[in-house]
Amino acid sequence: MPEATYWHSFFDPPSLLKVLLPPIRSMRILEFGSGYGTFTLPLAELGHEVTALDIESELVESLRGQASSHGLPNLGAFTRDFVADGTGEPAKNFDHVLLYNILHIEEPVSLLQEALRILKPGATASIIHWRRDIETPRGPSLAIRPNVEQCAAWGLGAGFSKAQPVSPGAAAPYHYGLILTKAHRDLGP
């Protein structure tokens, strides 16, 4: 991760979250790879109950400290290798999940399946990732950056019923956005 102030300069989190989240006042949200808390803290400040997962224990401890200093008991931060071990959360437990700058991993469909599993019927997942069609100041190598069509195909392949591209605009100019929707009713056995 780059230095925190530099990282935060790439995003306008409140504006971006307005584009990517449903207009529901209070949701249970899980963030895969919370990092510095760029999106986690604004979500908690909006009153959502947020579960933040990251593999880096130092980032998790920092996020816990920030949550405490901001008086945000509705933010829980946990060290977890969710790629290898899943979230550890019960099925159908969340209203929304965030998958931001993470789907360049080796098994993106498995991660999307875990996101689908923990979402309630009709719930959504939002994705942002670094664009491939312009120069960006950060991000993974172009060789492993998925494009929006690839992420949409992975989401539908994982079992989501809808994939809707969205433009983050000035809120995240180096990124594209995608909203995945879980079917309103389970179609499985």
PDB file of C-alpha atoms in Angstrom:
ATOM      1  CA  MET A   1       0.000   0.000   0.000  1.00  0.00           C
ATOM      2  CA  PRO A   2       1.231   3.501  -0.713  1.00  0.00           C
ATOM      3  CA  GLU A   3       1.375   6.122   2.044  1.00  0.00           C
ATOM      4  CA  ALA A   4      -2.121   6.750   3.446  1.00  0.00           C
ATOM      5  CA  THR A   5      -2.469  10.425   2.466  1.00  0.00           C
ATOM      6  CA  TYR A   6      -1.418   9.650  -1.112  1.00  0.00           C
ATOM      7  CA  TRP A   7      -3.850   6.707  -1.244  1.00  0.00           C
ATOM      8  CA  HIS A   8      -6.761   8.808   0.030  1.00  0.00           C
ATOM      9  CA  SER A   9      -6.097  11.411  -2.695  1.00  0.00           C
ATOM     10  CA  PHE A  10      -7.421   8.987  -5.338  1.00  0.00           C
ATOM     11  CA  PHE A  11     -10.970   8.964  -3.952  1.00  0.00           C
ATOM     12  CA  ASP A  12     -13.850  11.107  -2.731  1.00  0.00           C
ATOM     13  CA  PRO A  13     -15.373   8.369  -0.519  1.00  0.00           C
ATOM     14  CA  PRO A  14     -18.690  10.058   0.404  1.00  0.00           C
ATOM     15  CA  SER A  15     -19.448  10.870  -3.246  1.00  0.00           C
ATOM     16  CA  LEU A  16     -18.342   7.437  -4.445  1.00  0.00           C
ATOM     17  CA  LEU A  17     -20.450   5.631  -1.854  1.00  0.00           C
ATOM     18  CA  LYS A  18     -23.527   7.593  -2.997  1.00  0.00           C
ATOM     19  CA  VAL A  19     -23.005   6.141  -6.485  1.00  0.00           C
ATOM     20  CA  LEU A  20     -22.300   2.569  -5.382  1.00  0.00           C
ATOM     21  CA  LEU A  21     -24.601   1.896  -2.414  1.00  0.00           C
ATOM     22  CA  PRO A  22     -28.366   1.531  -2.368  1.00  0.00           C
ATOM     23  CA  PRO A  23     -30.145   4.455  -0.675  1.00  0.00           C
ATOM     24  CA  ILE A  24     -30.889   2.543   2.523  1.00  0.00           C
ATOM     25  CA  ARG A  25     -30.297   4.386   5.794  1.00  0.00           C
ATOM     26  CA  SER A  26     -28.900   1.549   7.867  1.00  0.00           C
ATOM     27  CA  MET A  27     -27.291  -1.568   6.423  1.00  0.00           C
ATOM     28  CA  ARG A  28     -25.045  -4.389   7.531  1.00  0.00           C
ATOM     29  CA  ILE A  29     -21.990  -4.059   5.289  1.00  0.00           C
ATOM     30  CA  LEU A  30     -18.830  -6.154   4.944  1.00  0.00           C
ATOM     31  CA  GLU A  31     -15.704  -4.793   3.297  1.00  0.00           C
ATOM     32  CA  PHE A  32     -13.222  -7.233   1.787  1.00  0.00           C
ATOM     33  CA  GLY A  33      -9.741  -5.714   2.175  1.00  0.00           C
ATOM     34  CA  SER A  34     -10.415  -2.594   4.224  1.00  0.00           C
ATOM     35  CA  GLY A  35      -6.837  -1.277   4.071  1.00  0.00           C
ATOM     36  CA  TYR A  36      -6.581   2.202   5.610  1.00  0.00           C
ATOM     37  CA  GLY A  37     -10.340   2.427   6.136  1.00  0.00           C
ATOM     38  CA  THR A  38     -10.822   4.799   3.197  1.00  0.00           C
ATOM     39  CA  PHE A  39     -14.405   3.588   2.736  1.00  0.00           C
ATOM     40  CA  THR A  40     -14.940   1.790   6.031  1.00  0.00           C
ATOM     41  CA  LEU A  41     -14.873   4.892   8.224  1.00  0.00           C
ATOM     42  CA  PRO A  42     -17.284   6.945   6.065  1.00  0.00           C
ATOM     43  CA  LEU A  43     -19.711   3.999   6.011  1.00  0.00           C
ATOM     44  CA  ALA A  44     -19.648   3.742   9.793  1.00  0.00           C
ATOM     45  CA  GLU A  45     -20.021   7.522  10.111  1.00  0.00           C
ATOM     46  CA  LEU A  46     -23.195   7.231   7.997  1.00  0.00           C
ATOM     47  CA  GLY A  47     -24.571   4.844  10.632  1.00  0.00           C
ATOM     48  CA  HIS A  48     -24.100   1.528   8.855  1.00  0.00           C
ATOM     49  CA  GLU A  49     -22.961  -1.523  10.821  1.00  0.00           C
ATOM     50  CA  VAL A  50     -19.633  -2.307   9.165  1.00  0.00           C
ATOM     51  CA  THR A  51     -17.445  -5.405   9.328  1.00  0.00           C
ATOM     52  CA  ALA A  52     -13.975  -4.749   7.902  1.00  0.00           C
ATOM     53  CA  LEU A  53     -11.638  -7.596   6.974  1.00  0.00           C
ATOM     54  CA  ASP A  54      -7.991  -7.304   5.998  1.00  0.00           C
ATOM     55  CA  ILE A  55      -5.018  -9.662   6.016  1.00  0.00           C
ATOM     56  CA  GLU A  56      -2.650  -6.957   7.334  1.00  0.00           C
ATOM     57  CA  SER A  57      -2.894  -6.910  11.137  1.00  0.00           C
ATOM     58  CA  GLU A  58      -1.229  -3.480  11.396  1.00  0.00           C
ATOM     59  CA  LEU A  59      -3.887  -1.944   9.140  1.00  0.00           C
ATOM     60  CA  VAL A  60      -6.631  -3.630  11.163  1.00  0.00           C
ATOM     61  CA  GLU A  61      -5.194  -2.294  14.436  1.00  0.00           C
ATOM     62  CA  SER A  62      -4.956   1.192  12.939  1.00  0.00           C
ATOM     63  CA  LEU A  63      -8.567   0.995  11.759  1.00  0.00           C
ATOM     64  CA  ARG A  64      -9.696  -0.154  15.219  1.00  0.00           C
ATOM     65  CA  GLY A  65      -7.916   2.826  16.747  1.00  0.00           C
ATOM     66  CA  GLN A  66      -9.545   5.220  14.292  1.00  0.00           C
ATOM     67  CA  ALA A  67     -12.975   3.720  14.967  1.00  0.00           C
ATOM     68  CA  SER A  68     -12.438   4.145  18.696  1.00  0.00           C
ATOM     69  CA  SER A  69     -11.173   7.721  18.407  1.00  0.00           C
ATOM     70  CA  HIS A  70     -14.128   8.651  16.157  1.00  0.00           C
ATOM     71  CA  GLY A  71     -16.620   7.009  18.537  1.00  0.00           C
ATOM     72  CA  LEU A  72     -17.765   4.369  16.038  1.00  0.00           C
ATOM     73  CA  PRO A  73     -18.841   1.246  17.944  1.00  0.00           C
ATOM     74  CA  ASN A  74     -20.664   0.122  14.759  1.00  0.00           C
ATOM     75  CA  LEU A  75     -17.338  -0.665  13.044  1.00  0.00           C
ATOM     76  CA  GLY A  76     -15.673  -4.015  13.693  1.00  0.00           C
ATOM     77  CA  ALA A  77     -12.250  -4.610  12.122  1.00  0.00           C
ATOM     78  CA  PHE A  78     -10.753  -8.102  11.950  1.00  0.00           C
ATOM     79  CA  THR A  79      -7.561  -9.668  10.649  1.00  0.00           C
ATOM     80  CA  ARG A  80      -8.530 -12.446   8.257  1.00  0.00           C
ATOM     81  CA  ASP A  81      -7.222 -14.152   5.135  1.00  0.00           C
ATOM     82  CA  PHE A  82     -10.660 -14.251   3.511  1.00  0.00           C
ATOM     83  CA  VAL A  83      -9.205 -15.487   0.212  1.00  0.00           C
ATOM     84  CA  ALA A  84      -7.930 -18.667   1.858  1.00  0.00           C
ATOM     85  CA  ASP A  85     -10.446 -19.013   4.710  1.00  0.00           C
ATOM     86  CA  GLY A  86     -13.610 -17.184   3.653  1.00  0.00           C
ATOM     87  CA  THR A  87     -15.224 -14.563   5.837  1.00  0.00           C
ATOM     88  CA  GLY A  88     -16.302 -16.825   8.686  1.00  0.00           C
ATOM     89  CA  GLU A  89     -19.671 -15.061   8.564  1.00  0.00           C
ATOM     90  CA  PRO A  90     -23.061 -16.789   8.465  1.00  0.00           C
ATOM     91  CA  ALA A  91     -24.953 -17.049   5.176  1.00  0.00           C
ATOM     92  CA  LYS A  92     -27.451 -14.330   4.223  1.00  0.00           C
ATOM     93  CA  ASN A  93     -26.131 -11.964   6.895  1.00  0.00           C
ATOM     94  CA  PHE A  94     -25.299  -8.739   5.007  1.00  0.00           C
ATOM     95  CA  ASP A  95     -27.136  -6.095   2.990  1.00  0.00           C
ATOM     96  CA  HIS A  96     -24.083  -5.041   0.983  1.00  0.00           C
ATOM     97  CA  VAL A  97     -20.437  -5.984   0.444  1.00  0.00           C
ATOM     98  CA  LEU A  98     -17.533  -3.928  -0.901  1.00  0.00           C
ATOM     99  CA  LEU A  99     -14.945  -5.490  -3.201  1.00  0.00           C
ATOM    100  CA  TYR A 100     -12.691  -2.520  -3.943  1.00  0.00           C
ATOM    101  CA  ASN A 101      -9.416  -2.907  -5.837  1.00  0.00           C
ATOM    102  CA  ILE A 102      -9.233  -6.601  -5.042  1.00  0.00           C
ATOM    103  CA  LEU A 103     -10.475  -8.729  -7.943  1.00  0.00           C
ATOM    104  CA  HIS A 104      -7.053  -9.065  -9.558  1.00  0.00           C
ATOM    105  CA  ILE A 105      -6.478 -12.023  -7.201  1.00  0.00           C
ATOM    106  CA  GLU A 106      -5.953 -15.532  -8.590  1.00  0.00           C
ATOM    107  CA  GLU A 107      -9.460 -16.875  -7.815  1.00  0.00           C
ATOM    108  CA  PRO A 108     -11.862 -13.928  -8.145  1.00  0.00           C
ATOM    109  CA  VAL A 109     -14.920 -16.128  -8.728  1.00  0.00           C
ATOM    110  CA  SER A 110     -14.358 -17.919  -5.407  1.00  0.00           C
ATOM    111  CA  LEU A 111     -14.272 -14.580  -3.605  1.00  0.00           C
ATOM    112  CA  LEU A 112     -17.434 -13.470  -5.417  1.00  0.00           C
ATOM    113  CA  GLN A 113     -19.130 -16.741  -4.424  1.00  0.00           C
ATOM    114  CA  GLU A 114     -18.267 -16.032  -0.782  1.00  0.00           C
ATOM    115  CA  ALA A 115     -19.680 -12.520  -1.161  1.00  0.00           C
ATOM    116  CA  LEU A 116     -22.863 -13.965  -2.651  1.00  0.00           C
ATOM    117  CA  ARG A 117     -23.148 -16.520   0.176  1.00  0.00           C
ATOM    118  CA  ILE A 118     -23.092 -13.907   2.940  1.00  0.00           C
ATOM    119  CA  LEU A 119     -25.514 -11.517   1.205  1.00  0.00           C
ATOM    120  CA  LYS A 120     -29.233 -11.515   1.911  1.00  0.00           C
ATOM    121  CA  PRO A 121     -31.551 -12.192  -1.040  1.00  0.00           C
ATOM    122  CA  GLY A 122     -31.910  -9.017  -3.119  1.00  0.00           C
ATOM    123  CA  ALA A 123     -28.747  -7.502  -1.601  1.00  0.00           C
ATOM    124  CA  THR A 124     -25.906  -5.956  -3.574  1.00  0.00           C
ATOM    125  CA  ALA A 125     -22.142  -5.946  -3.918  1.00  0.00           C
ATOM    126  CA  SER A 126     -20.183  -2.982  -5.235  1.00  0.00           C
ATOM    127  CA  ILE A 127     -16.895  -3.260  -7.082  1.00  0.00           C
ATOM    128  CA  ILE A 128     -14.368  -0.676  -8.082  1.00  0.00           C
ATOM    129  CA  HIS A 129     -11.087  -1.397  -9.774  1.00  0.00           C
ATOM    130  CA  TRP A 130      -8.268   0.448 -11.491  1.00  0.00           C
ATOM    131  CA  ARG A 131      -9.006   1.216 -15.132  1.00  0.00           C
ATOM    132  CA  ARG A 132      -6.927  -0.292 -17.940  1.00  0.00           C
ATOM    133  CA  ASP A 133      -7.775   2.245 -20.637  1.00  0.00           C
ATOM    134  CA  ILE A 134      -5.948   5.230 -19.108  1.00  0.00           C
ATOM    135  CA  GLU A 135      -2.710   5.812 -17.241  1.00  0.00           C
ATOM    136  CA  THR A 136      -3.181   5.570 -13.499  1.00  0.00           C
ATOM    137  CA  PRO A 137      -0.808   6.683 -10.743  1.00  0.00           C
ATOM    138  CA  ARG A 138      -1.152   3.357  -8.879  1.00  0.00           C
ATOM    139  CA  GLY A 139      -2.715  -0.051  -9.239  1.00  0.00           C
ATOM    140  CA  PRO A 140      -1.617  -3.564 -10.142  1.00  0.00           C
ATOM    141  CA  SER A 141       0.149  -4.217 -13.436  1.00  0.00           C
ATOM    142  CA  LEU A 142      -2.038  -3.927 -16.528  1.00  0.00           C
ATOM    143  CA  ALA A 143      -1.506  -7.645 -17.169  1.00  0.00           C
ATOM    144  CA  ILE A 144      -3.601  -8.605 -14.131  1.00  0.00           C
ATOM    145  CA  ARG A 145      -6.132  -5.748 -13.997  1.00  0.00           C
ATOM    146  CA  PRO A 146      -9.597  -7.036 -14.827  1.00  0.00           C
ATOM    147  CA  ASN A 147     -11.865  -4.832 -16.898  1.00  0.00           C
ATOM    148  CA  VAL A 148     -15.499  -4.146 -16.040  1.00  0.00           C
ATOM    149  CA  GLU A 149     -16.789  -6.744 -18.516  1.00  0.00           C
ATOM    150  CA  GLN A 150     -14.570  -9.410 -16.956  1.00  0.00           C
ATOM    151  CA  CYS A 151     -15.752  -8.551 -13.439  1.00  0.00           C
ATOM    152  CA  ALA A 152     -19.381  -8.612 -14.595  1.00  0.00           C
ATOM    153  CA  ALA A 153     -18.881 -12.045 -16.177  1.00  0.00           C
ATOM    154  CA  TRP A 154     -17.216 -13.324 -12.995  1.00  0.00           C
ATOM    155  CA  GLY A 155     -20.089 -11.974 -10.894  1.00  0.00           C
ATOM    156  CA  LEU A 156     -22.740 -13.611 -13.071  1.00  0.00           C
ATOM    157  CA  GLY A 157     -20.675 -16.823 -13.124  1.00  0.00           C
ATOM    158  CA  ALA A 158     -20.523 -16.756  -9.321  1.00  0.00           C
ATOM    159  CA  GLY A 159     -24.331 -16.662  -9.164  1.00  0.00           C
ATOM    160  CA  PHE A 160     -25.293 -12.987  -9.025  1.00  0.00           C
ATOM    161  CA  SER A 161     -28.433 -12.283 -11.043  1.00  0.00           C
ATOM    162  CA  LYS A 162     -27.480  -8.838 -12.367  1.00  0.00           C
ATOM    163  CA  ALA A 163     -24.319  -6.876 -13.142  1.00  0.00           C
ATOM    164  CA  GLN A 164     -24.700  -3.118 -13.693  1.00  0.00           C
ATOM    165  CA  PRO A 165     -21.683  -0.968 -14.654  1.00  0.00           C
ATOM    166  CA  VAL A 166     -21.656   2.495 -13.073  1.00  0.00           C
ATOM    167  CA  SER A 167     -19.375   5.476 -13.553  1.00  0.00           C
ATOM    168  CA  PRO A 168     -17.707   6.765 -10.396  1.00  0.00           C
ATOM    169  CA  GLY A 169     -16.884  10.003 -12.229  1.00  0.00           C
ATOM    170  CA  ALA A 170     -14.763  12.508 -10.324  1.00  0.00           C
ATOM    171  CA  ALA A 171     -15.247  10.521  -7.089  1.00  0.00           C
ATOM    172  CA  ALA A 172     -12.749   7.915  -8.366  1.00  0.00           C
ATOM    173  CA  PRO A 173     -11.413   9.071 -11.747  1.00  0.00           C
ATOM    174  CA  TYR A 174      -8.932   6.205 -12.144  1.00  0.00           C
ATOM    175  CA  HIS A 175     -11.575   3.530 -11.504  1.00  0.00           C
ATOM    176  CA  TYR A 176     -14.642   1.929 -12.981  1.00  0.00           C
ATOM    177  CA  GLY A 177     -17.593   0.740 -10.914  1.00  0.00           C
ATOM    178  CA  LEU A 178     -19.918  -2.254 -10.985  1.00  0.00           C
ATOM    179  CA  ILE A 179     -22.918  -3.230  -8.899  1.00  0.00           C
ATOM    180  CA  LEU A 180     -23.841  -6.911  -8.602  1.00  0.00           C
ATOM    181  CA  THR A 181     -27.263  -7.961  -7.344  1.00  0.00           C
ATOM    182  CA  LYS A 182     -28.204 -11.220  -5.666  1.00  0.00           C
ATOM    183  CA  ALA A 183     -31.540 -12.690  -6.760  1.00  0.00           C
ATOM    184  CA  HIS A 184     -34.479 -11.872  -4.471  1.00  0.00           C
ATOM    185  CA  ARG A 185     -35.030 -15.549  -3.833  1.00  0.00           C
ATOM    186  CA  ASP A 186     -32.660 -18.473  -3.747  1.00  0.00           C
ATOM    187  CA  LEU A 187     -32.965 -20.708  -6.781  1.00  0.00           C
ATOM    188  CA  GLY A 188     -30.975 -23.595  -5.328  1.00  0.00           C
ATOM    189  CA  PRO A 189     -32.220 -26.836  -3.716  1.00  0.00           C
TER     190      PRO A 189
END
